[in-house]
């Protein structure tokens, strides 16, 4: 597992963010996100897009 995936999963866990929420923010299917987080798919921009989606969800929760 790439280190960034462990960091992303950790951030999701600490902030109680579900894969459904991240997938929705990214406009992808949850099962595809799951494959990325399990290392079965490796799109080139995955790290940036996933971390950005998680950060956006955290910011939205803190703002509201």
Tab-separated table of C-alpha atoms in Angstrom:
chain	number	residue	atom	x	y	z
A	1	UNK	CA	0.000	0.000	0.000
A	2	UNK	CA	1.302	3.430	-0.904
A	3	UNK	CA	1.925	5.695	2.083
A	4	UNK	CA	-0.554	8.314	0.852
A	5	UNK	CA	-3.324	5.698	0.872
A	6	UNK	CA	-2.629	4.932	4.537
A	7	UNK	CA	-2.716	8.666	5.293
A	8	UNK	CA	-6.002	9.087	3.390
A	9	UNK	CA	-7.636	6.139	5.162
A	10	UNK	CA	-6.390	7.438	8.508
A	11	UNK	CA	-7.827	10.894	7.823
A	12	UNK	CA	-11.131	9.345	6.824
A	13	UNK	CA	-11.202	7.251	10.002
A	14	UNK	CA	-10.284	10.109	12.357
A	15	UNK	CA	-12.908	12.388	10.787
A	16	UNK	CA	-15.583	9.678	10.409
A	17	UNK	CA	-15.718	10.124	6.632
A	18	UNK	CA	-17.223	7.248	4.667
A	19	UNK	CA	-16.073	6.069	1.251
A	20	UNK	CA	-19.515	7.005	-0.092
A	21	UNK	CA	-18.897	10.643	0.841
A	22	UNK	CA	-15.470	10.779	-0.791
A	23	UNK	CA	-16.699	9.005	-3.917
A	24	UNK	CA	-19.648	11.378	-4.185
A	25	UNK	CA	-17.372	14.421	-3.818
A	26	UNK	CA	-15.117	13.011	-6.547
A	27	UNK	CA	-18.083	12.016	-8.735
A	28	UNK	CA	-16.926	8.421	-8.996
A	29	UNK	CA	-18.483	5.155	-7.853
A	30	UNK	CA	-17.709	3.945	-4.345
A	31	UNK	CA	-16.550	0.561	-5.626
A	32	UNK	CA	-13.974	2.283	-7.855
A	33	UNK	CA	-12.722	4.362	-4.906
A	34	UNK	CA	-12.477	1.149	-2.906
A	35	UNK	CA	-10.304	-0.419	-5.613
A	36	UNK	CA	-7.988	2.603	-5.529
A	37	UNK	CA	-7.728	2.513	-1.728
A	38	UNK	CA	-6.997	-1.227	-1.874
A	39	UNK	CA	-4.246	-0.728	-4.468
A	40	UNK	CA	-6.081	-2.562	-7.249
A	41	UNK	CA	-6.406	0.549	-9.432
A	42	UNK	CA	-3.780	3.263	-9.716
A	43	UNK	CA	-5.009	6.268	-11.691
A	44	UNK	CA	-2.285	8.888	-12.026
A	45	UNK	CA	-4.155	11.693	-10.230
A	46	UNK	CA	-5.718	9.564	-7.490
A	47	UNK	CA	-3.662	10.918	-4.604
A	48	UNK	CA	-4.414	14.559	-5.390
A	49	UNK	CA	-8.108	14.009	-6.062
A	50	UNK	CA	-8.764	11.811	-3.039
A	51	UNK	CA	-6.849	13.988	-0.581
A	52	UNK	CA	-8.578	17.103	-1.958
A	53	UNK	CA	-12.004	15.492	-1.589
A	54	UNK	CA	-11.261	14.491	2.010
A	55	UNK	CA	-9.975	17.982	2.831
A	56	UNK	CA	-13.076	19.562	1.265
A	57	UNK	CA	-15.382	17.351	3.321
A	58	UNK	CA	-13.497	18.265	6.516
A	59	UNK	CA	-13.620	21.990	5.647
A	60	UNK	CA	-17.369	21.820	4.910
A	61	UNK	CA	-18.032	20.128	8.245
A	62	UNK	CA	-15.944	22.694	10.124
A	63	UNK	CA	-17.691	25.584	8.355
A	64	UNK	CA	-21.179	24.360	9.077
